Amino acid sequence: HMDGKYTLHHGVWILITMGTHCLKVVGETTVTRLATTFVPLMYLFCKNHESIGACKMISAAIQETSLHCFGEKLHPGALMSDHSDGCRSGMLSIWPDTPHGQCWPHIIRKFGEGIFCSKKHPHFDVIPDHLRAIYLSQTPEMRDFFINEIGMVWYSWGSKWNLKSFW
């Protein structure tokens, strides 16, 4: 998972982290639950924010670090980032055959803040259900089906948002 931490900045420099998510046990022995946690593996302070070059640099650096320290390259099972072209492109430049997913908490939070679509949009309350359906698709074919079907609904609203390129 890669993300820029805009609240952890120094002037125009931001912190980009790359790491992995894992399960952890939380609570006492009588009341326990599983939760996820992010374990950072690489940091990069960067003026270019989440540019393709910066994200390619951190991806290449983590690959080289793994090779140097463990004698083999990383082979991630999946890649994850928010809706950042730089993160997606940077990671896929190093691991081109690895599936990439978008981070649901980032997408739905940014949507709720009105970043992807105006909060005054007449269908603002329905769109999260559409995005959730696409996100929870079990196969690429199912995702493409939902994108096409939901896209036709959006186009009937007069939306100029290209759902296929967004997703």
Short mmCIF file of C-alpha atoms in Angstrom, two decimals:
data_model
loop_
_atom_site.label_atom_id
_atom_site.label_comp_id
_atom_site.label_asym_id
_atom_site.label_seq_id
_atom_site.Cartn_x
_atom_site.Cartn_y
_atom_site.Cartn_z
CA HIS A 1 0.00 0.00 0.00
CA MET A 2 1.34 3.42 -0.93
CA ASP A 3 0.04 6.78 0.19
CA GLY A 4 1.19 10.35 0.64
CA LYS A 5 0.75 11.69 4.17
CA TYR A 6 -0.21 15.30 3.57
CA THR A 7 -0.64 16.03 7.28
CA LEU A 8 2.97 14.92 7.84
CA HIS A 9 4.63 17.62 5.78
CA HIS A 10 7.46 20.06 6.08
CA GLY A 11 6.68 23.07 3.93
CA VAL A 12 6.13 21.75 0.41
CA TRP A 13 7.68 18.37 1.28
CA ILE A 14 5.29 15.50 2.07
CA LEU A 15 5.92 12.04 3.45
CA ILE A 16 5.14 9.12 1.13
CA THR A 17 4.91 5.72 2.78
CA MET A 18 4.95 2.26 1.29
CA GLY A 19 4.22 -0.79 3.36
CA THR A 20 1.92 -3.67 4.06
CA HIS A 21 -1.28 -4.30 5.96
CA CYS A 22 -1.56 -7.15 8.43
CA LEU A 23 -3.92 -8.47 11.06
CA LYS A 24 -3.33 -7.91 14.73
CA VAL A 25 -5.12 -9.07 17.86
CA VAL A 26 -6.58 -6.18 19.86
CA GLY A 27 -7.92 -6.30 23.40
CA GLU A 28 -7.62 -8.44 26.46
CA THR A 29 -7.76 -12.21 26.49
CA THR A 30 -11.50 -12.29 27.28
CA VAL A 31 -12.50 -9.60 24.78
CA THR A 32 -10.35 -9.80 21.69
CA ARG A 33 -10.91 -8.86 18.10
CA LEU A 34 -8.91 -8.76 14.93
CA ALA A 35 -8.00 -5.43 13.40
CA THR A 36 -5.80 -4.38 10.53
CA THR A 37 -2.72 -2.29 10.90
CA PHE A 38 -0.35 -0.68 8.43
CA VAL A 39 3.34 -1.56 8.73
CA PRO A 40 5.51 0.96 6.86
CA LEU A 41 8.49 -0.50 5.02
CA MET A 42 9.81 2.58 3.21
CA TYR A 43 9.51 6.35 3.60
CA LEU A 44 10.22 9.13 1.13
CA PHE A 45 10.09 12.88 1.77
CA CYS A 46 9.31 14.48 -1.56
CA LYS A 47 8.47 17.87 -3.06
CA ASN A 48 6.78 16.25 -6.06
CA HIS A 49 4.06 14.78 -3.85
CA GLU A 50 2.50 11.66 -5.42
CA SER A 51 4.02 12.13 -8.87
CA ILE A 52 4.71 9.10 -11.04
CA GLY A 53 8.47 9.70 -10.69
CA ALA A 54 8.35 9.90 -6.89
CA CYS A 55 6.17 6.80 -6.62
CA LYS A 56 8.36 4.87 -9.05
CA MET A 57 11.38 5.90 -6.98
CA ILE A 58 9.96 4.57 -3.69
CA SER A 59 8.76 1.36 -5.40
CA ALA A 60 12.19 0.77 -6.95
CA ALA A 61 13.89 1.58 -3.63
CA ILE A 62 11.85 -0.96 -1.69
CA GLN A 63 12.58 -3.56 -4.39
CA GLU A 64 16.32 -2.86 -4.23
CA THR A 65 16.28 -2.89 -0.42
CA SER A 66 14.62 -6.30 -0.43
CA LEU A 67 17.17 -7.60 -2.92
CA HIS A 68 20.07 -6.20 -0.88
CA CYS A 69 18.83 -7.36 2.55
CA PHE A 70 17.15 -10.66 1.70
CA GLY A 71 18.74 -11.66 -1.59
CA GLU A 72 15.47 -11.69 -3.52
CA LYS A 73 12.95 -9.30 -5.01
CA LEU A 74 9.50 -8.72 -3.62
CA HIS A 75 6.58 -10.40 -5.37
CA PRO A 76 3.49 -8.71 -3.91
CA GLY A 77 0.18 -10.50 -4.30
CA ALA A 78 -1.66 -7.20 -4.73
CA LEU A 79 -1.00 -3.47 -4.80
CA MET A 80 -3.19 -0.84 -3.16
CA SER A 81 -3.33 2.95 -3.23
CA ASP A 82 -5.82 5.76 -3.12
CA HIS A 83 -7.09 7.35 -6.31
CA SER A 84 -3.62 8.56 -7.27
CA ASP A 85 -2.36 8.05 -10.80
CA GLY A 86 1.21 8.53 -9.52
CA CYS A 87 0.96 5.76 -6.92
CA ARG A 88 -0.73 3.34 -9.30
CA SER A 89 1.65 4.05 -12.20
CA GLY A 90 4.76 4.05 -9.99
CA MET A 91 3.98 0.67 -8.43
CA LEU A 92 2.91 -0.91 -11.73
CA SER A 93 6.16 0.21 -13.34
CA ILE A 94 8.01 -2.10 -10.92
CA TRP A 95 5.37 -4.86 -10.60
CA PRO A 96 3.49 -4.67 -13.94
CA ASP A 97 1.70 -8.02 -13.61
CA THR A 98 0.43 -7.48 -10.05
CA PRO A 99 -3.26 -6.60 -9.59
CA HIS A 100 -3.84 -3.06 -8.33
CA GLY A 101 -6.83 -2.05 -6.23
CA GLN A 102 -8.00 1.29 -4.98
CA CYS A 103 -8.25 1.84 -1.25
CA TRP A 104 -11.95 1.93 -0.36
CA PRO A 105 -11.59 4.08 2.79
CA HIS A 106 -9.72 6.71 0.75
CA ILE A 107 -12.24 6.67 -2.09
CA ILE A 108 -15.35 6.91 0.05
CA ARG A 109 -13.82 9.56 2.36
CA LYS A 110 -12.77 11.74 -0.56
CA PHE A 111 -16.15 11.28 -2.21
CA GLY A 112 -17.89 12.28 1.03
CA GLU A 113 -15.75 15.42 1.17
CA GLY A 114 -16.94 16.37 -2.33
CA ILE A 115 -13.55 15.90 -3.99
CA PHE A 116 -14.73 13.63 -6.84
CA CYS A 117 -18.24 15.02 -7.21
CA SER A 118 -20.06 18.07 -5.89
CA LYS A 119 -22.05 17.47 -2.72
CA LYS A 120 -24.86 19.38 -4.47
CA HIS A 121 -25.08 16.73 -7.21
CA PRO A 122 -28.76 15.62 -7.29
CA HIS A 123 -27.73 11.95 -6.94
CA PHE A 124 -24.92 12.45 -4.41
CA ASP A 125 -26.57 10.06 -1.89
CA VAL A 126 -26.90 7.22 -4.45
CA ILE A 127 -23.39 7.35 -5.90
CA PRO A 128 -21.65 5.72 -2.86
CA ASP A 129 -23.81 2.60 -3.41
CA HIS A 130 -22.67 2.51 -7.04
CA LEU A 131 -19.02 2.90 -6.07
CA ARG A 132 -19.39 0.19 -3.41
CA ALA A 133 -20.85 -2.24 -5.97
CA ILE A 134 -17.88 -1.68 -8.26
CA TYR A 135 -15.38 -1.94 -5.41
CA LEU A 136 -16.83 -5.22 -4.12
CA SER A 137 -16.77 -6.88 -7.54
CA GLN A 138 -15.31 -10.36 -7.28
CA THR A 139 -13.77 -10.54 -10.76
CA PRO A 140 -12.48 -8.08 -13.35
CA GLU A 141 -15.39 -9.11 -15.59
CA MET A 142 -17.89 -8.30 -12.83
CA ARG A 143 -16.18 -4.94 -12.21
CA ASP A 144 -16.30 -4.08 -15.93
CA PHE A 145 -19.98 -5.09 -16.07
CA PHE A 146 -20.82 -2.78 -13.16
CA ILE A 147 -18.75 0.05 -14.62
CA ASN A 148 -20.64 -0.22 -17.91
CA GLU A 149 -24.10 -0.54 -16.35
CA ILE A 150 -23.61 2.15 -13.70
CA GLY A 151 -21.86 4.32 -16.27
CA MET A 152 -25.01 4.28 -18.43
CA VAL A 153 -27.05 5.43 -15.41
CA TRP A 154 -24.58 8.24 -14.74
CA TYR A 155 -24.60 9.31 -18.39
CA SER A 156 -28.42 9.42 -18.27
CA TRP A 157 -28.02 11.98 -15.47
CA GLY A 158 -25.96 14.12 -17.82
CA SER A 159 -22.76 13.40 -15.89
CA LYS A 160 -19.51 14.07 -17.71
CA TRP A 161 -17.59 11.90 -15.26
CA ASN A 162 -15.86 9.03 -17.05
CA LEU A 163 -16.45 6.15 -14.65
CA LYS A 164 -14.17 3.76 -16.56
CA SER A 165 -11.15 6.08 -16.38
CA PHE A 166 -11.96 6.98 -12.75
CA TRP A 167 -11.95 3.36 -11.68
#
